[in-house]
């Protein structure tokens, strides 16, 4: 019996990140509260080092290692680099917010890094067991982050709800994977794809497995009708945690759809397309209509996320290379835009004031014309107003749906997009046409936070004016 040593080089970024998590964990134990920023800088340095290693080990084509369970390919590397960027921005945005509320603890950054490790494993997973391993590592870290503010009963309730519903969704996904293994005899995603392609008549067991897997994936993405956790977790969490939960994990969830549904179960496109059409329409409808009644900005952003998930699914369900590229473009640009939106909430918040209500944005233009303009860019982009990047993201997804013969679905999406524009424009109206409350204060923030938020907002405009490079990148890495 021979044992072939796997190639460790493609997984060096993951191993480096794991080693640094252990190192930071030990260092943080011995730090006094007054030196807690050391953990913050170590976390940022770790993300930067992981990004450098990812670029260093990147290569042409795909490389499978660890018995075919781990893949290093262009799509995975690009998704990872965007994930690092978003996580680093989240850490910077969150620093002052956490310090003002006595939540600047090592746990936030360590849990953030373990969640990042889970996302990296999800993105590079090429075996259903590894998919599940990465998913659970990411999910368990997020559950703990939601409960970070132990003095808040609302946060504890949100964490408990997230944990219970997440555990059920994980069990459903795992059951679907076990059924799929029983039906096909393999856990390998390539082997799964070959088996499904060579047996076009799907068995009952495979169909049931597909249903369970779609349910599990849609829960993680926050699609209707598996969205119940999204508004409560967004509202109940500390805003810095909401920013983390609502941004980078979306990129990893997109990778899961690509690995499991497109690469593994691509031969059953006709079956999962039908499921995703219903879920996409419901997501766009609930996201557009229910958000109108919201007065809390974080709940509004939660329903906004649900609506945008419908658009991402519309690109995937098209089942064409154009559709996958559009869905990837949409995911990346949406995450950048949502990060700026939550970053602005963190900028406006101060000790004893959360800036969560829509009324808190009244007269923002009087207090800070520049950051009111940045929020206007975010809202217009989310609404799909040209020339911001959200317009082109929607346009590419709609074009993919029309090319796939789903014109009615594209028309439906346009209708719900017009409805959702109401609540985005309402925020703009509050900022520019309502007077600021008498007790309102000017916007104050550290130098780096102001520059990063400005860069984030301007990137939304720049990607809208010049969407070509990012779209070309998506086209180059989606190689099937």
Coordinates of C-alpha atoms in Angstrom, one line a residue:
X1 CA 0.0 0.0 0.0
X2 CA 1.5 3.3 -1.0
X3 CA 0.8 6.8 0.3
X4 CA 1.1 9.8 -2.1
X5 CA 2.1 13.0 -0.3
X6 CA -0.3 15.8 -1.3
X7 CA 0.9 19.1 -2.7
X8 CA 0.7 21.6 0.2
X9 CA 1.6 24.7 -1.8
X10 CA -1.9 25.5 -3.0
X11 CA -3.2 25.5 0.5
X12 CA -0.4 27.6 2.0
X13 CA -2.7 30.7 2.4
X14 CA -5.2 28.6 4.5
X15 CA -2.4 27.1 6.6
X16 CA -0.8 30.6 7.1
X17 CA -4.2 32.0 8.2
X18 CA -4.8 29.1 10.6
X19 CA -1.3 29.5 12.1
X20 CA -1.8 33.3 12.6
X21 CA -5.2 32.7 14.2
X22 CA -3.5 30.5 16.8
X23 CA -0.7 33.1 17.3
X24 CA -3.1 36.0 17.7
X25 CA -5.2 33.9 20.1
X26 CA -2.2 33.4 22.4
X27 CA -1.0 37.0 22.1
X28 CA -4.4 38.4 22.8
X29 CA -4.6 36.5 26.1
X30 CA -1.6 38.4 27.4
X31 CA -2.7 41.9 26.2
X32 CA -4.0 44.5 28.5
X33 CA -7.2 46.3 27.5
X34 CA -5.3 49.4 26.7
X35 CA -3.2 47.5 24.2
X36 CA -6.1 45.8 22.4
X37 CA -5.3 47.6 19.2
X38 CA -2.4 45.2 18.8
X39 CA -4.9 42.4 18.0
X40 CA -6.5 44.7 15.4
X41 CA -3.2 45.4 13.6
X42 CA -2.2 41.8 13.8
X43 CA -5.6 40.8 12.2
X44 CA -5.1 43.3 9.4
X45 CA -1.5 42.1 8.8
X46 CA -2.8 38.5 8.7
X47 CA -5.3 39.4 6.0
X48 CA -2.7 41.2 4.0
X49 CA -0.2 38.3 4.4
X50 CA -2.9 35.8 3.3
X51 CA -3.7 37.9 0.2
X52 CA 0.0 38.0 -0.7
X53 CA 0.3 34.2 -0.4
X54 CA -2.8 33.7 -2.4
X55 CA -1.3 35.7 -5.3
X56 CA 2.0 34.0 -4.9
X57 CA 0.5 30.4 -5.2
X58 CA -1.9 31.4 -8.0
X59 CA -1.3 29.6 -11.3
X60 CA -2.8 29.0 -14.7
X61 CA -5.5 26.4 -14.8
X62 CA -6.9 24.3 -12.0
X63 CA -4.8 22.2 -9.6
X64 CA -6.4 19.5 -7.4
X65 CA -4.6 18.3 -4.2
X66 CA -5.4 16.4 -1.0
X67 CA -6.9 13.6 -3.0
X68 CA -8.9 15.9 -5.2
X69 CA -10.7 17.5 -2.2
X70 CA -9.1 20.9 -2.5
X71 CA -8.9 23.0 -5.8
X72 CA -6.7 26.0 -6.6
X73 CA -8.2 27.7 -9.6
X74 CA -8.6 31.2 -11.0
X75 CA -12.3 31.6 -9.9
X76 CA -11.4 30.6 -6.4
X77 CA -8.4 32.9 -6.2
X78 CA -10.3 36.0 -7.4
X79 CA -13.2 35.3 -5.0
X80 CA -10.7 34.9 -2.1
X81 CA -9.0 38.2 -2.9
X82 CA -12.3 40.1 -2.9
X83 CA -13.2 38.3 0.4
X84 CA -9.9 39.5 1.9
X85 CA -10.5 43.0 0.8
X86 CA -14.0 43.1 2.3
X87 CA -12.9 41.5 5.6
X88 CA -10.1 44.1 5.9
X89 CA -12.5 46.9 5.3
X90 CA -15.0 45.5 7.8
X91 CA -12.2 45.4 10.5
X92 CA -11.3 49.0 9.8
X93 CA -14.9 50.3 9.7
X94 CA -15.6 48.4 13.0
X95 CA -12.7 49.6 15.1
X96 CA -14.0 52.9 16.5
X97 CA -17.6 51.5 16.8
X98 CA -16.3 48.6 19.0
X99 CA -14.1 50.8 21.1
X100 CA -16.9 53.3 21.9
X101 CA -19.0 50.4 23.2
X102 CA -16.3 48.6 25.1
X103 CA -16.6 45.7 22.6
X104 CA -13.0 46.1 21.2
X105 CA -12.0 42.6 22.2
X106 CA -9.8 40.0 20.6
X107 CA -12.8 37.7 20.1
X108 CA -14.2 39.9 17.3
X109 CA -11.0 39.7 15.2
X110 CA -10.3 36.1 16.0
X111 CA -13.8 35.0 15.1
X112 CA -13.6 37.2 12.0
X113 CA -10.5 35.4 10.9
X114 CA -11.9 31.9 11.6
X115 CA -15.0 32.9 9.6
X116 CA -12.6 34.0 6.8
X117 CA -10.8 30.6 7.0
X118 CA -14.2 28.9 6.6
X119 CA -15.0 31.0 3.6
X120 CA -11.6 30.2 2.0
X121 CA -12.3 26.5 2.5
X122 CA -15.8 26.8 1.0
X123 CA -14.4 28.6 -2.0
X124 CA -11.7 26.0 -2.6
X125 CA -13.7 22.9 -1.7
X126 CA -13.9 20.2 -4.3
X127 CA -15.5 17.5 -2.2
X128 CA -18.8 17.6 -0.4
X129 CA -17.2 16.8 3.0
X130 CA -14.9 19.8 2.6
X131 CA -17.8 22.0 1.5
X132 CA -19.6 21.1 4.8
X133 CA -16.4 21.6 6.8
X134 CA -15.9 25.1 5.5
X135 CA -19.6 26.0 5.8
X136 CA -19.7 24.9 9.5
X137 CA -16.5 26.7 10.4
X138 CA -17.9 29.9 8.9
X139 CA -21.3 29.5 10.4
X140 CA -20.2 28.7 13.9
X141 CA -17.9 31.8 13.9
X142 CA -20.8 34.0 12.7
X143 CA -23.1 32.6 15.4
X144 CA -20.6 33.6 18.1
X145 CA -20.0 37.0 16.5
X146 CA -23.7 37.8 16.6
X147 CA -23.7 37.1 20.4
X148 CA -20.5 39.2 20.9
X149 CA -22.4 41.8 23.0
X150 CA -23.3 39.6 25.9
X151 CA -25.0 42.4 27.8
X152 CA -27.6 42.8 25.0
X153 CA -30.7 40.5 25.2
X154 CA -31.6 41.4 21.6
X155 CA -28.2 40.2 20.4
X156 CA -28.5 37.0 22.4
X157 CA -32.0 36.4 21.0
X158 CA -30.7 37.0 17.4
X159 CA -27.8 34.7 18.0
X160 CA -30.0 31.9 19.4
X161 CA -32.4 32.2 16.4
X162 CA -29.5 32.3 14.0
X163 CA -28.0 29.2 15.6
X164 CA -31.1 27.1 15.7
X165 CA -32.2 27.9 12.2
X166 CA -28.7 27.6 10.9
X167 CA -28.3 24.2 12.6
X168 CA -31.5 23.0 10.9
X169 CA -30.3 24.2 7.5
X170 CA -27.0 22.5 8.0
X171 CA -28.7 19.3 8.9
X172 CA -30.9 19.6 5.8
X173 CA -27.8 20.2 3.6
X174 CA -25.9 17.3 5.1
X175 CA -28.8 15.0 4.6
X176 CA -29.0 16.0 1.0
X177 CA -25.3 15.3 0.6
X178 CA -25.7 11.9 2.2
X179 CA -28.6 11.1 -0.1
X180 CA -26.5 12.2 -3.1
X181 CA -23.6 10.0 -2.0
X182 CA -26.0 7.0 -1.7
X183 CA -27.4 7.7 -5.2
X184 CA -24.1 8.3 -6.9
X185 CA -21.4 6.6 -4.8
X186 CA -19.1 9.6 -4.7
X187 CA -18.4 12.8 -2.7
X188 CA -16.1 14.2 -5.3
X189 CA -17.6 17.2 -7.2
X190 CA -16.0 16.2 -10.5
X191 CA -17.1 12.6 -10.0
X192 CA -20.6 13.8 -9.2
X193 CA -20.7 15.9 -12.4
X194 CA -19.6 12.9 -14.5
X195 CA -22.1 10.6 -12.9
X196 CA -25.0 13.1 -13.3
X197 CA -24.0 13.8 -17.0
X198 CA -23.9 10.1 -17.8
X199 CA -27.3 9.3 -16.2
X200 CA -29.6 12.0 -17.6
X201 CA -32.7 10.2 -16.1
X202 CA -32.3 11.3 -12.5
X203 CA -33.4 8.8 -9.8
X204 CA -35.9 9.7 -7.1
X205 CA -33.1 9.7 -4.5
X206 CA -31.1 12.2 -6.6
X207 CA -34.0 14.5 -7.0
X208 CA -34.7 14.4 -3.2
X209 CA -31.0 15.1 -2.6
X210 CA -31.1 18.0 -5.0
X211 CA -34.1 19.5 -3.2
X212 CA -32.4 19.3 0.2
X213 CA -29.1 20.8 -1.1
X214 CA -30.9 23.7 -2.7
X215 CA -32.8 24.4 0.6
X216 CA -29.5 24.4 2.5
X217 CA -27.7 26.6 0.1
X218 CA -30.6 29.1 -0.2
X219 CA -30.7 29.4 3.6
X220 CA -27.1 30.3 3.8
X221 CA -27.6 32.9 1.1
X222 CA -30.8 34.3 2.8
X223 CA -33.2 33.6 -0.1
X224 CA -37.0 33.3 0.4
X225 CA -38.6 31.3 2.0
X226 CA -35.5 30.5 4.1
X227 CA -34.9 34.2 4.9
X228 CA -36.5 34.4 8.4
X229 CA -33.2 34.8 10.2
X230 CA -31.9 37.7 8.0
X231 CA -33.9 40.7 9.4
X232 CA -33.7 39.6 13.0
X233 CA -29.9 38.9 12.9
X234 CA -29.2 42.2 11.0
X235 CA -31.2 44.2 13.6
X236 CA -30.2 42.3 16.7
X237 CA -26.4 42.2 16.1
X238 CA -24.0 45.0 16.8
X239 CA -23.8 47.0 13.6
X240 CA -20.1 46.0 13.1
X241 CA -21.2 42.3 13.2
X242 CA -24.1 43.0 10.9
X243 CA -21.6 44.5 8.5
X244 CA -19.5 41.3 8.6
X245 CA -22.5 38.9 8.3
X246 CA -24.0 40.9 5.4
X247 CA -20.9 41.2 3.3
X248 CA -18.0 38.7 2.8
X249 CA -20.1 35.5 3.4
X250 CA -22.1 36.3 0.3
X251 CA -19.0 35.8 -1.9
X252 CA -18.4 32.3 -0.3
X253 CA -22.1 31.4 -0.7
X254 CA -21.8 32.3 -4.4
X255 CA -18.8 29.9 -4.7
X256 CA -20.9 27.1 -3.1
X257 CA -23.6 27.5 -5.7
X258 CA -20.9 27.3 -8.4
X259 CA -19.2 24.3 -7.0
X260 CA -22.2 22.2 -6.0
X261 CA -24.9 23.1 -8.4
X262 CA -23.0 24.2 -11.6
X263 CA -19.9 21.9 -11.4
X264 CA -21.4 19.0 -9.5
X265 CA -25.1 19.0 -10.5
X266 CA -24.8 20.9 -13.8
X267 CA -26.4 17.9 -15.6
X268 CA -29.6 18.4 -13.6
X269 CA -29.9 22.1 -14.6
X270 CA -33.5 21.6 -15.8
X271 CA -34.5 20.3 -12.3
X272 CA -32.7 23.0 -10.2
X273 CA -33.6 25.8 -12.6
X274 CA -37.3 25.3 -11.8
X275 CA -36.6 25.5 -8.1
X276 CA -34.4 28.5 -8.3
X277 CA -36.9 30.4 -10.5
X278 CA -39.6 30.2 -7.8
X279 CA -37.1 31.1 -5.1
X280 CA -35.7 34.1 -7.1
X281 CA -39.2 35.5 -7.8
X282 CA -40.2 35.2 -4.1
X283 CA -37.0 36.8 -3.0
X284 CA -37.3 39.8 -5.3
X285 CA -41.0 40.2 -4.3
X286 CA -40.5 39.9 -0.5
X287 CA -37.3 42.1 -0.7
X288 CA -39.1 44.8 -2.6
X289 CA -42.5 44.9 -0.8
X290 CA -41.8 44.2 2.8
X291 CA -38.9 46.7 2.9
X292 CA -41.3 49.5 2.2
X293 CA -42.8 49.2 5.7
X294 CA -39.4 49.2 7.5
X295 CA -38.4 52.2 9.7
X296 CA -35.1 50.6 10.9
X297 CA -32.3 51.0 8.5
X298 CA -30.7 47.6 9.3
X299 CA -33.9 45.8 8.7
X300 CA -34.4 47.7 5.5
X301 CA -30.9 46.6 4.3
X302 CA -31.8 43.0 5.3
X303 CA -34.8 43.0 3.0
X304 CA -32.7 44.8 0.4
X305 CA -30.2 41.9 0.6
X306 CA -33.0 39.4 0.2
X307 CA -34.1 41.2 -3.0
X308 CA -30.6 41.3 -4.4
X309 CA -30.2 37.6 -3.7
X310 CA -33.1 37.0 -6.1
X311 CA -31.1 38.8 -8.8
X312 CA -28.0 36.7 -8.1
X313 CA -30.0 33.6 -8.4
X314 CA -31.5 34.8 -11.6
X315 CA -28.0 34.9 -13.1
X316 CA -27.1 31.4 -11.9
X317 CA -30.4 29.8 -12.9
X318 CA -29.9 31.0 -16.5
X319 CA -27.5 28.1 -16.7
X320 CA -25.2 29.8 -19.3
X321 CA -21.6 31.1 -19.0
X322 CA -23.0 34.6 -19.5
X323 CA -25.3 34.1 -16.6
X324 CA -22.6 32.8 -14.3
X325 CA -20.4 35.7 -15.1
X326 CA -23.2 38.2 -14.5
X327 CA -24.0 36.5 -11.2
X328 CA -20.4 36.8 -10.1
X329 CA -20.2 40.4 -11.2
X330 CA -23.5 41.1 -9.3
X331 CA -22.2 39.4 -6.1
X332 CA -18.9 41.3 -6.0
X333 CA -20.4 44.7 -6.7
X334 CA -23.3 44.2 -4.3
X335 CA -20.9 43.2 -1.5
X336 CA -18.8 46.3 -2.2
X337 CA -21.9 48.5 -2.2
X338 CA -23.4 47.0 1.0
X339 CA -20.1 47.4 2.8
X340 CA -20.2 51.1 2.1
X341 CA -23.8 51.4 3.3
X342 CA -23.1 49.7 6.6
X343 CA -19.8 51.6 6.9
X344 CA -21.7 54.8 6.7
X345 CA -24.0 53.7 9.5
X346 CA -20.9 53.0 11.6
X347 CA -19.6 56.4 10.7
X348 CA -22.7 58.2 11.9
X349 CA -23.0 56.2 15.1
X350 CA -21.4 57.3 18.3
X351 CA -21.4 56.2 21.9
X352 CA -25.0 55.9 23.1
X353 CA -26.4 56.5 19.6
X354 CA -26.7 53.7 17.0
X355 CA -28.0 55.7 14.0
X356 CA -30.2 52.7 13.0
X357 CA -33.5 54.5 12.4
X358 CA -34.3 56.0 9.0
X359 CA -35.1 59.3 10.8
X360 CA -31.5 59.5 11.9
X361 CA -30.6 60.3 8.3
X362 CA -32.8 63.4 8.3
X363 CA -30.8 66.4 7.2
X364 CA -27.5 64.5 6.8
X365 CA -26.6 66.8 3.9
X366 CA -26.6 69.8 6.4
X367 CA -24.2 67.9 8.8
X368 CA -21.9 66.3 6.2
X369 CA -22.5 67.0 2.5
X370 CA -19.7 64.7 1.5
X371 CA -20.9 61.6 3.3
X372 CA -24.5 62.4 2.4
X373 CA -23.2 62.2 -1.2
X374 CA -21.6 58.9 -0.5
X375 CA -24.8 57.5 0.9
X376 CA -26.7 58.8 -2.1
X377 CA -24.2 56.8 -4.3
X378 CA -24.9 53.7 -2.3
X379 CA -28.7 54.1 -2.5
X380 CA -28.7 54.9 -6.2
X381 CA -26.5 51.9 -6.9
X382 CA -28.7 49.6 -4.9
X383 CA -31.8 51.0 -6.7
X384 CA -30.1 50.4 -10.1
X385 CA -29.8 54.0 -11.2
X386 CA -27.2 54.7 -14.0
X387 CA -24.3 55.3 -14.1
X388 CA -23.7 53.5 -10.8
X389 CA -22.5 49.9 -10.8
X390 CA -25.8 48.5 -9.5
X391 CA -27.4 49.5 -12.8
X392 CA -24.9 47.5 -14.9
X393 CA -25.1 44.5 -12.5
X394 CA -28.8 44.4 -13.0
X395 CA -28.5 44.9 -16.7
X396 CA -26.1 42.0 -17.2
X397 CA -28.2 39.6 -15.1
X398 CA -31.4 40.6 -17.0
X399 CA -29.6 40.2 -20.3
X400 CA -28.5 36.7 -19.3
X401 CA -32.1 35.8 -18.4
X402 CA -33.4 37.1 -21.7
X403 CA -30.7 35.1 -23.6
X404 CA -31.8 32.0 -21.7
X405 CA -35.4 32.5 -22.9
X406 CA -36.6 33.7 -19.6
X407 CA -37.9 37.1 -20.8
X408 CA -40.9 37.0 -18.4
X409 CA -38.6 36.5 -15.5
X410 CA -36.5 39.5 -16.6
X411 CA -39.7 41.6 -16.9
X412 CA -40.8 40.5 -13.4
X413 CA -37.4 41.5 -12.0
X414 CA -37.6 44.9 -13.6
X415 CA -41.1 45.5 -12.0
X416 CA -39.8 44.5 -8.5
X417 CA -36.7 46.6 -9.0
X418 CA -38.9 49.7 -9.7
X419 CA -40.9 49.0 -6.6
X420 CA -37.8 48.7 -4.5
X421 CA -36.5 52.0 -5.8
X422 CA -39.1 53.7 -3.5
X423 CA -37.4 52.9 -0.2
X424 CA -33.9 53.7 -1.5
X425 CA -35.1 57.1 -2.7
X426 CA -36.8 57.6 0.6
X427 CA -33.4 57.6 2.3
X428 CA -32.2 60.2 -0.2
X429 CA -35.2 62.3 0.4
X430 CA -34.6 62.2 4.2
X431 CA -31.0 63.3 3.7
X432 CA -31.6 66.2 1.3
X433 CA -35.2 67.4 1.9
X434 CA -35.8 67.0 5.6
X435 CA -34.3 69.2 8.3
X436 CA -31.8 67.8 10.7
X437 CA -33.0 67.3 14.3
X438 CA -32.1 70.1 16.7
X439 CA -29.8 67.9 18.8
X440 CA -27.9 66.4 15.8
X441 CA -24.1 66.6 15.8
X442 CA -21.6 66.9 13.1
X443 CA -20.0 63.7 11.7
X444 CA -16.7 62.8 13.4
X445 CA -14.4 59.9 12.5
X446 CA -10.8 59.0 12.3
X447 CA -8.8 60.0 9.3
X448 CA -8.4 56.4 7.9
X449 CA -12.1 55.6 8.2
X450 CA -13.0 58.8 6.4
X451 CA -10.6 58.0 3.5
X452 CA -11.6 54.4 3.3
X453 CA -15.4 55.2 3.2
X454 CA -14.7 57.8 0.5
X455 CA -12.7 55.3 -1.5
X456 CA -15.5 52.7 -1.1
X457 CA -18.2 55.1 -2.3
X458 CA -16.1 56.4 -5.2
X459 CA -15.4 52.8 -6.2
X460 CA -19.1 52.2 -6.7
X461 CA -19.2 55.2 -9.1
X462 CA -15.9 54.2 -10.9
X463 CA -17.1 50.6 -11.4
X464 CA -20.3 52.0 -12.9
X465 CA -18.4 54.2 -15.3
X466 CA -15.9 51.5 -16.2
X467 CA -17.5 48.1 -15.6
X468 CA -15.5 46.5 -18.3
X469 CA -12.3 45.4 -16.4
X470 CA -14.2 43.7 -13.6
X471 CA -16.6 42.1 -16.0
X472 CA -13.7 40.9 -18.1
X473 CA -12.1 39.4 -15.0
X474 CA -15.3 37.5 -14.2
X475 CA -15.4 36.3 -17.8
X476 CA -11.8 35.1 -17.7
X477 CA -12.2 33.1 -14.4
X478 CA -15.5 31.5 -15.2
X479 CA -14.0 28.9 -17.5
X480 CA -16.9 26.7 -18.4

